[in-house]
Coordinates of N, CA and C in Angstrom, one line a residue:
M376 N 4.8 -20.9 -16.0 CA 4.9 -19.5 -15.6 C 3.6 -19.2 -14.8
S377 N 2.5 -19.7 -15.3 CA 1.2 -19.3 -14.6 C 1.2 -19.9 -13.2
S378 N 1.9 -21.0 -12.9 CA 1.9 -21.5 -11.5 C 2.6 -20.5 -10.6
V379 N 3.7 -19.8 -11.1 CA 4.4 -18.8 -10.3 C 3.5 -17.7 -10.1
L380 N 2.8 -17.2 -11.1 CA 1.8 -16.1 -10.9 C 0.7 -16.5 -10.0
D381 N 0.2 -17.7 -10.1 CA -0.9 -18.2 -9.2 C -0.4 -18.1 -7.8
S382 N 0.8 -18.6 -7.5 CA 1.4 -18.5 -6.2 C 1.6 -17.1 -5.7
V383 N 2.1 -16.2 -6.5 CA 2.3 -14.8 -6.1 C 0.9 -14.2 -5.9
R384 N -0.1 -14.5 -6.7 CA -1.4 -13.9 -6.6 C -2.0 -14.3 -5.2
R385 N -1.9 -15.6 -4.9 CA -2.4 -16.1 -3.6 C -1.7 -15.3 -2.4
T386 N -0.3 -15.2 -2.5 CA 0.4 -14.5 -1.5 C 0.0 -13.1 -1.3
V387 N -0.2 -12.4 -2.5 CA -0.7 -11.0 -2.4 C -2.1 -10.9 -1.8
I388 N -3.0 -11.8 -2.2 CA -4.4 -11.8 -1.6 C -4.3 -12.0 -0.1
I389 N -3.5 -12.9 0.3 CA -3.4 -13.1 1.8 C -2.8 -11.9 2.4
S390 N -1.8 -11.3 1.8 CA -1.2 -10.1 2.4 C -2.2 -9.0 2.5
Q391 N -3.1 -8.8 1.6 CA -4.1 -7.8 1.7 C -5.2 -8.1 2.7
V392 N -5.5 -9.4 2.9 CA -6.5 -9.8 3.9 C -5.8 -9.5 5.3
I393 N -4.5 -9.8 5.4 CA -3.8 -9.6 6.7 C -3.7 -8.1 6.9
F394 N -3.6 -7.3 5.9 CA -3.5 -5.8 6.1 C -4.9 -5.2 6.4
F395 N -5.9 -5.5 5.6 CA -7.2 -4.8 5.8 C -8.1 -5.3 6.9
V396 N -8.0 -6.6 7.3 CA -8.9 -7.1 8.3 C -8.5 -6.5 9.7
P397 N -7.3 -6.5 10.1 CA -6.9 -5.8 11.4 C -7.2 -4.3 11.3
L398 N -6.9 -3.7 10.2 CA -7.2 -2.3 10.0 C -8.7 -2.0 10.2
G399 N -9.5 -2.9 9.6 CA -10.9 -2.7 9.7 C -11.4 -2.9 11.2
L400 N -10.8 -3.8 11.9 CA -11.1 -3.9 13.3 C -10.7 -2.7 14.1
C401 N -9.6 -2.1 13.8 CA -9.1 -0.9 14.5 C -10.1 0.3 14.2
V402 N -10.5 0.4 12.9 CA -11.4 1.5 12.5 C -12.8 1.3 13.2
A403 N -13.3 0.0 13.3 CA -14.5 -0.2 13.9 C -14.5 0.0 15.4
W404 N -13.3 -0.2 16.0 CA -13.1 -0.1 17.4 C -13.0 1.4 17.8
I405 N -12.1 2.1 17.2 CA -11.8 3.5 17.5 C -11.8 4.3 16.2
H406 N -12.8 5.2 16.1 CA -12.9 6.0 15.0 C -13.3 7.4 15.5
T407 N -12.3 8.2 15.7 CA -12.5 9.6 16.3 C -11.9 10.6 15.3
G408 N -12.1 11.9 15.7 CA -11.5 13.0 14.9 C -10.0 12.9 14.8
A409 N -9.4 12.4 15.9 CA -7.9 12.3 15.9 C -7.5 11.2 14.9
V410 N -8.3 10.1 14.8 CA -7.9 9.1 13.8 C -8.1 9.6 12.4
N411 N -9.2 10.4 12.1 CA -9.4 10.9 10.8 C -8.3 11.9 10.4
R412 N -7.7 12.6 11.4 CA -6.7 13.6 11.2 C -5.3 12.9 11.0
D413 N -5.0 11.9 11.9 CA -3.7 11.3 11.9 C -3.6 10.1 10.9
G414 N -4.7 9.5 10.5 CA -4.7 8.4 9.5 C -4.4 7.1 10.2
I415 N -4.1 6.1 9.3 CA -3.8 4.8 9.8 C -2.8 4.7 10.9
S416 N -1.8 5.6 10.8 CA -0.7 5.7 11.7 C -1.1 5.9 13.2
Y417 N -2.3 6.5 13.4 CA -2.8 6.6 14.7 C -2.8 5.3 15.5
Y418 N -3.2 4.3 14.8 CA -3.4 3.0 15.4 C -2.0 2.4 15.8
G419 N -0.9 2.9 15.2 CA 0.4 2.3 15.5 C 1.1 3.0 16.7
V420 N 0.4 4.1 17.2 CA 1.1 4.8 18.4 C 0.2 4.9 19.6
H421 N -1.0 4.3 19.5 CA -1.9 4.3 20.7 C -2.3 2.9 21.1
Q422 N -2.4 2.7 22.4 CA -2.9 1.5 22.9 C -4.4 1.6 22.8
P423 N -5.2 0.6 22.6 CA -4.8 -0.8 22.5 C -4.7 -1.3 21.1
T424 N -4.6 -0.4 20.1 CA -4.6 -0.8 18.7 C -3.2 -1.1 18.2
L425 N -2.1 -0.8 18.9 CA -0.8 -1.0 18.5 C -0.5 -2.4 18.0
E426 N -0.9 -3.3 18.9 CA -0.6 -4.8 18.6 C -1.4 -5.2 17.3
I427 N -2.6 -4.7 17.2 CA -3.5 -5.1 16.1 C -2.9 -4.6 14.8
I428 N -2.5 -3.4 14.7 CA -2.0 -2.8 13.5 C -0.6 -3.3 13.2
A429 N 0.2 -3.7 14.3 CA 1.5 -4.3 14.1 C 1.3 -5.6 13.3
V430 N 0.3 -6.4 13.7 CA 0.0 -7.7 13.0 C -0.3 -7.4 11.5
S431 N -1.1 -6.3 11.3 CA -1.5 -5.9 9.9 C -0.2 -5.6 9.1
Y432 N 0.6 -4.6 9.6 CA 1.7 -4.1 8.9 C 2.8 -5.2 8.7
L433 N 3.2 -5.9 9.8 CA 4.3 -6.9 9.7 C 3.9 -8.1 8.9
G434 N 2.6 -8.6 9.1 CA 2.2 -9.7 8.2 C 2.1 -9.4 6.8
A435 N 1.6 -8.2 6.4 CA 1.6 -7.8 5.0 C 3.0 -7.6 4.5
A436 N 3.9 -7.0 5.3 CA 5.3 -6.8 4.9 C 6.0 -8.1 4.5
V437 N 5.8 -9.1 5.4 CA 6.5 -10.4 5.1 C 5.9 -11.0 3.8
L438 N 4.6 -11.0 3.6 CA 4.0 -11.6 2.4 C 4.3 -10.8 1.2
L439 N 4.4 -9.5 1.3 CA 4.7 -8.7 0.1 C 6.2 -8.9 -0.3
W440 N 7.1 -9.1 0.7 CA 8.5 -9.4 0.4 C 8.6 -10.8 -0.3
R441 N 7.8 -11.7 0.2 CA 7.8 -13.1 -0.4 C 7.3 -13.0 -1.8
A442 N 6.2 -12.2 -2.1 CA 5.7 -12.1 -3.4 C 6.7 -11.5 -4.3
A443 N 7.4 -10.5 -3.8 CA 8.5 -9.8 -4.6 C 9.6 -10.8 -5.0
R444 N 10.0 -11.6 -4.0 CA 11.0 -12.6 -4.3 C 10.5 -13.6 -5.4
D445 N 9.3 -14.1 -5.3 CA 8.8 -15.0 -6.2 C 8.6 -14.4 -7.6
L446 N 8.3 -13.1 -7.6 CA 8.1 -12.5 -8.9 C 9.4 -12.6 -9.8
A447 N 10.5 -12.8 -9.2 CA 11.8 -12.9 -10.0 C 11.7 -14.0 -11.0
E448 N 10.9 -15.0 -10.7 CA 10.7 -16.2 -11.5 C 9.6 -16.0 -12.6
S449 N 9.0 -14.9 -12.6 CA 7.9 -14.7 -13.5 C 8.3 -13.7 -14.7
D450 N 7.3 -13.5 -15.6 CA 7.6 -12.6 -16.7 C 7.2 -11.2 -16.4
R451 N 6.9 -10.9 -15.1 CA 6.6 -9.5 -14.8 C 7.9 -8.6 -14.7
P452 N 7.7 -7.3 -15.0 CA 8.9 -6.5 -14.9 C 9.6 -6.5 -13.6
R453 N 10.9 -6.3 -13.6 CA 11.7 -6.3 -12.4 C 11.2 -5.2 -11.4
E454 N 10.8 -4.1 -11.9 CA 10.4 -3.0 -11.1 C 9.2 -3.3 -10.2
L455 N 8.4 -4.2 -10.6 CA 7.2 -4.6 -9.8 C 7.7 -5.2 -8.5
G456 N 8.6 -6.2 -8.6 CA 9.2 -6.8 -7.4 C 10.0 -5.8 -6.6
Q457 N 10.7 -4.9 -7.2 CA 11.4 -3.9 -6.4 C 10.5 -3.0 -5.7
G458 N 9.4 -2.6 -6.4 CA 8.4 -1.7 -5.7 C 7.8 -2.4 -4.5
L459 N 7.4 -3.7 -4.7 CA 6.8 -4.4 -3.6 C 7.8 -4.5 -2.4
R460 N 9.1 -4.6 -2.7 CA 10.1 -4.6 -1.6 C 10.1 -3.3 -0.8
V461 N 10.1 -2.2 -1.6 CA 10.0 -0.9 -0.9 C 8.8 -0.8 0.0
V462 N 7.7 -1.2 -0.5 CA 6.5 -1.1 0.3 C 6.6 -2.0 1.5
A463 N 7.2 -3.2 1.3 CA 7.3 -4.2 2.4 C 8.3 -3.6 3.5
L464 N 9.3 -2.9 3.1 CA 10.2 -2.3 4.1 C 9.5 -1.1 4.7
G465 N 8.7 -0.4 4.0 CA 8.1 0.8 4.5 C 7.1 0.5 5.7
L466 N 6.4 -0.6 5.6 CA 5.4 -0.9 6.6 C 6.0 -1.0 8.0
P467 N 7.1 -1.8 8.2 CA 7.7 -1.8 9.6 C 8.4 -0.5 9.9
G468 N 8.9 0.2 8.8 CA 9.5 1.5 9.0 C 8.5 2.5 9.6
L469 N 7.2 2.4 9.2 CA 6.2 3.3 9.8 C 5.9 3.0 11.2
L470 N 6.0 1.7 11.6 CA 5.8 1.3 13.0 C 7.0 1.8 13.9
L471 N 8.1 1.8 13.3 CA 9.4 2.1 14.1 C 9.6 3.6 14.2
T472 N 8.8 4.5 13.6 CA 8.9 5.9 13.6 C 7.6 6.5 14.2
P473 N 7.5 6.5 15.5 CA 6.2 7.1 16.1 C 6.2 8.6 16.0
Y474 N 5.3 9.0 15.1 CA 5.2 10.5 14.8 C 5.0 11.4 15.9
P475 N 4.3 11.0 17.0 CA 4.1 12.0 18.1 C 5.4 12.1 19.0
A476 N 6.4 11.4 18.8 CA 7.6 11.4 19.6 C 8.5 12.6 19.4
G477 N 8.2 13.4 18.4 CA 9.0 14.6 18.2 C 9.2 14.9 16.7
P478 N 9.7 16.0 16.3 CA 9.8 16.4 14.9 C 10.6 15.5 14.1
V479 N 11.7 15.0 14.6 CA 12.6 14.0 13.8 C 11.8 12.8 13.5
W480 N 11.1 12.2 14.5 CA 10.3 11.0 14.3 C 9.1 11.3 13.3
N481 N 8.5 12.5 13.5 CA 7.4 12.8 12.6 C 7.8 12.9 11.2
W482 N 8.9 13.7 10.9 CA 9.4 13.8 9.6 C 9.9 12.5 9.0
S483 N 10.5 11.7 9.8 CA 10.9 10.3 9.3 C 9.7 9.5 8.9
H484 N 8.7 9.6 9.8 CA 7.5 8.8 9.5 C 6.8 9.3 8.2
M485 N 6.8 10.6 8.0 CA 6.1 11.2 6.8 C 7.0 10.8 5.6
V486 N 8.3 10.9 5.7 CA 9.1 10.5 4.5 C 8.9 9.1 4.1
I487 N 8.9 8.2 5.1 CA 8.7 6.8 4.8 C 7.3 6.6 4.1
G488 N 6.3 7.2 4.7 CA 4.9 7.1 4.1 C 4.8 7.6 2.7
V489 N 5.4 8.8 2.5 CA 5.4 9.4 1.2 C 6.2 8.6 0.1
V490 N 7.3 8.1 0.5 CA 8.1 7.3 -0.4 C 7.4 6.0 -0.8
S491 N 6.8 5.4 0.2 CA 6.0 4.2 -0.1 C 4.8 4.5 -1.0
G492 N 4.1 5.6 -0.7 CA 3.0 6.0 -1.5 C 3.4 6.3 -2.9
L493 N 4.5 7.0 -3.1 CA 4.9 7.3 -4.4 C 5.3 6.1 -5.2
V494 N 6.0 5.1 -4.5 CA 6.3 3.9 -5.2 C 5.0 3.1 -5.6
E495 N 4.1 3.1 -4.7 CA 2.8 2.4 -5.0 C 2.1 3.1 -6.2
F496 N 2.1 4.4 -6.2 CA 1.5 5.1 -7.3 C 2.3 4.9 -8.6
G497 N 3.6 4.9 -8.5 CA 4.5 4.7 -9.6 C 4.2 3.4 -10.3
L498 N 3.9 2.3 -9.5 CA 3.5 1.0 -10.0 C 2.2 1.1 -10.8
A499 N 1.3 1.9 -10.3 CA 0.0 2.1 -11.0 C 0.2 2.8 -12.3
V500 N 1.1 3.9 -12.4 CA 1.3 4.6 -13.6 C 2.0 3.7 -14.6
D501 N 3.0 2.9 -14.1 CA 3.7 1.9 -15.0 C 2.7 0.9 -15.6
L502 N 1.8 0.5 -14.8 CA 0.8 -0.5 -15.3 C -0.1 0.2 -16.3
V503 N -0.6 1.4 -16.1 CA -1.4 2.1 -17.0 C -0.7 2.2 -18.4
L504 N 0.6 2.5 -18.4 CA 1.4 2.6 -19.6 C 1.5 1.3 -20.3
R505 N 1.6 0.2 -19.6 CA 1.7 -1.1 -20.2 C 0.4 -1.7 -20.6
D506 N -0.7 -1.4 -19.9 CA -2.0 -2.0 -20.0 C -3.1 -0.9 -19.9
P507 N -3.3 -0.1 -20.9 CA -4.2 1.0 -20.8 C -5.7 0.6 -20.9
T508 N -6.1 -0.3 -20.1 CA -7.5 -0.8 -20.1 C -8.3 -0.1 -19.1
L509 N -9.6 -0.2 -19.2 CA -10.5 0.4 -18.2 C -10.2 0.0 -16.8
G510 N -10.1 -1.3 -16.5 CA -9.8 -1.8 -15.2 C -8.5 -1.2 -14.6
T511 N -7.5 -1.1 -15.4 CA -6.2 -0.5 -15.0 C -6.4 1.0 -14.7
W512 N -7.1 1.7 -15.5 CA -7.3 3.1 -15.3 C -8.1 3.3 -14.0
V513 N -9.1 2.4 -13.7 CA -9.9 2.6 -12.6 C -9.1 2.4 -11.3
T514 N -8.3 1.3 -11.2 CA -7.4 1.1 -10.0 C -6.5 2.2 -9.8
G515 N -5.9 2.7 -10.9 CA -5.0 3.9 -10.8 C -5.7 5.1 -10.4
G516 N -6.9 5.3 -10.9 CA -7.7 6.4 -10.5 C -8.1 6.4 -9.1
V517 N -8.4 5.2 -8.6 CA -8.8 5.1 -7.1 C -7.6 5.5 -6.3
Q518 N -6.4 5.0 -6.7 CA -5.2 5.4 -6.0 C -5.0 6.9 -6.0
L519 N -5.1 7.5 -7.2 CA -4.9 8.9 -7.3 C -5.9 9.7 -6.4
A520 N -7.2 9.3 -6.5 CA -8.2 10.0 -5.7 C -7.9 9.9 -4.2
G521 N -7.5 8.7 -3.7 CA -7.2 8.5 -2.3 C -5.9 9.3 -1.9
G522 N -5.0 9.3 -2.8 CA -3.7 10.0 -2.6 C -3.9 11.5 -2.5
L523 N -4.8 12.0 -3.4 CA -5.1 13.5 -3.3 C -5.8 13.8 -2.1
L524 N -6.8 13.0 -1.7 CA -7.5 13.2 -0.4 C -6.6 13.2 0.8
A525 N -5.7 12.2 0.8 CA -4.7 12.1 1.9 C -3.8 13.3 1.9
A526 N -3.3 13.7 0.7 CA -2.3 14.8 0.7 C -3.0 16.1 1.1
A527 N -4.2 16.3 0.7 CA -4.9 17.5 1.2 C -5.2 17.5 2.7
S528 N -5.1 16.4 3.3 CA -5.4 16.3 4.7 C -4.1 16.5 5.6
L529 N -2.9 16.4 4.9 CA -1.7 16.5 5.7 C -1.4 17.9 6.3
P530 N -1.6 18.9 5.5 CA -1.3 20.2 6.1 C -2.4 20.5 7.1
D531 N -2.1 21.5 8.0 CA -3.1 21.8 9.0 C -4.2 22.8 8.5
W532 N -5.0 22.2 7.6 CA -6.1 23.0 7.0 C -7.5 22.7 7.5
N533 N -7.5 22.0 8.7 CA -8.8 21.5 9.2 C -9.6 20.7 8.2
F534 N -8.9 19.9 7.4 CA -9.5 19.0 6.5 C -9.1 17.6 6.9
S535 N -9.8 17.0 7.8 CA -9.4 15.7 8.4 C -9.9 14.5 7.8
Y536 N -9.4 14.2 6.6 CA -9.8 13.0 5.9 C -8.6 12.1 5.5
L537 N -7.6 12.2 6.4 CA -6.4 11.4 6.1 C -6.7 9.9 6.1
L538 N -7.4 9.4 7.1 CA -7.7 8.0 7.2 C -8.5 7.5 6.0
L539 N -9.5 8.3 5.6 CA -10.3 7.9 4.4 C -9.4 7.9 3.2
G540 N -8.6 8.9 3.0 CA -7.7 9.0 1.8 C -6.8 7.8 1.8
E541 N -6.2 7.5 2.9 CA -5.2 6.4 3.0 C -5.9 5.1 2.7
V542 N -7.1 4.8 3.2 CA -7.8 3.6 3.0 C -8.1 3.4 1.5
I543 N -8.6 4.5 0.9 CA -9.0 4.5 -0.5 C -7.7 4.2 -1.4
F544 N -6.6 4.9 -1.0 CA -5.4 4.7 -1.7 C -4.9 3.3 -1.7
E545 N -5.0 2.7 -0.5 CA -4.5 1.3 -0.3 C -5.4 0.3 -1.0
L546 N -6.7 0.6 -1.1 CA -7.6 -0.3 -1.8 C -7.3 -0.2 -3.3
G547 N -7.0 1.0 -3.8 CA -6.5 1.2 -5.2 C -5.2 0.4 -5.5
F548 N -4.3 0.5 -4.5 CA -3.1 -0.3 -4.7 C -3.3 -1.8 -4.7
A549 N -4.2 -2.3 -3.9 CA -4.5 -3.7 -3.9 C -5.0 -4.1 -5.3
G550 N -5.9 -3.2 -5.8 CA -6.4 -3.5 -7.2 C -5.4 -3.4 -8.2
T551 N -4.4 -2.5 -8.0 CA -3.3 -2.4 -9.0 C -2.4 -3.7 -8.9
M552 N -2.2 -4.2 -7.7 CA -1.4 -5.4 -7.6 C -2.1 -6.5 -8.3
F553 N -3.4 -6.7 -8.1 CA -4.1 -7.8 -8.8 C -4.1 -7.6 -10.3
R554 N -4.2 -6.4 -10.8 CA -4.1 -6.1 -12.2 C -2.7 -6.5 -12.8
W555 N -1.7 -6.2 -12.0 CA -0.3 -6.6 -12.4 C -0.2 -8.1 -12.6
L556 N -0.9 -8.9 -11.8 CA -0.7 -10.3 -11.7 C -1.7 -11.1 -12.5
R557 N -2.4 -10.4 -13.4 CA -3.3 -11.2 -14.3 C -2.4 -11.9 -15.3
P558 N -2.8 -13.2 -15.6 CA -2.0 -13.9 -16.6 C -2.0 -13.3 -18.0
E559 N -3.0 -12.7 -18.4 CA -3.1 -12.1 -19.7 C -2.4 -10.8 -19.9
L560 N -1.8 -10.2 -18.8 CA -1.1 -9.0 -18.9 C 0.1 -9.1 -19.9
V561 N 0.4 -8.0 -20.6 CA 1.5 -8.0 -21.5 C 2.8 -8.4 -20.7
R562 N 3.7 -9.0 -21.4 CA 5.0 -9.4 -20.8 C 5.8 -8.2 -20.6
S563 N 6.8 -8.3 -19.7 CA 7.6 -7.1 -19.4 C 8.4 -6.5 -20.6
S564 N 8.6 -7.3 -21.6 CA 9.4 -6.8 -22.7 C 8.4 -6.1 -23.8
E565 N 7.1 -6.2 -23.5 CA 6.2 -5.7 -24.5 C 5.5 -4.4 -24.1
V566 N 6.3 -3.4 -23.8 CA 5.8 -2.1 -23.4 C 5.4 -1.3 -24.6
P567 N 4.1 -0.9 -24.7 CA 3.6 -0.2 -25.9 C 4.4 1.1 -26.0
A568 N 4.5 1.6 -27.3 CA 5.2 2.8 -27.6 C 4.3 4.0 -27.3

């Protein structure tokens, strides 16, 4: 069983490298007030960063889908794999819904982003319930802090920290995934009361 988890862990690590390295390149290259206001999605609708962020999103999506498939052979709860599939589908969905193209596109983009974020945070809450250790609370807390910062940036309140909130949230989610994949984590049938 540990060889399956080792393989999934490697796949998830590579997915996060593929997600964060191109994102970091985009942030280093273009970091304006518009990026802070529009978040990571800015890079998916403007040249010359569209291709870079597409590599990030699509590469991470393929690897998260593979990790979800391989999790079926592990002792992890079924909802972990299902959640990773939702996130994997959400990444290309965000690319295919360019928010500046009009209200329908913008709302579609926001719905996909919010659903993916809620699923990611749901996985953190599920993990905290199963494994209420300091490390698990920290990764869930990082996600919560990033999510609150991003949510406060969405309305037109002149509070432009969406990019920072999203990056913090995704770093917390990466930590949550790694916590889920620890060999010593309780088995899926051992949920504390």
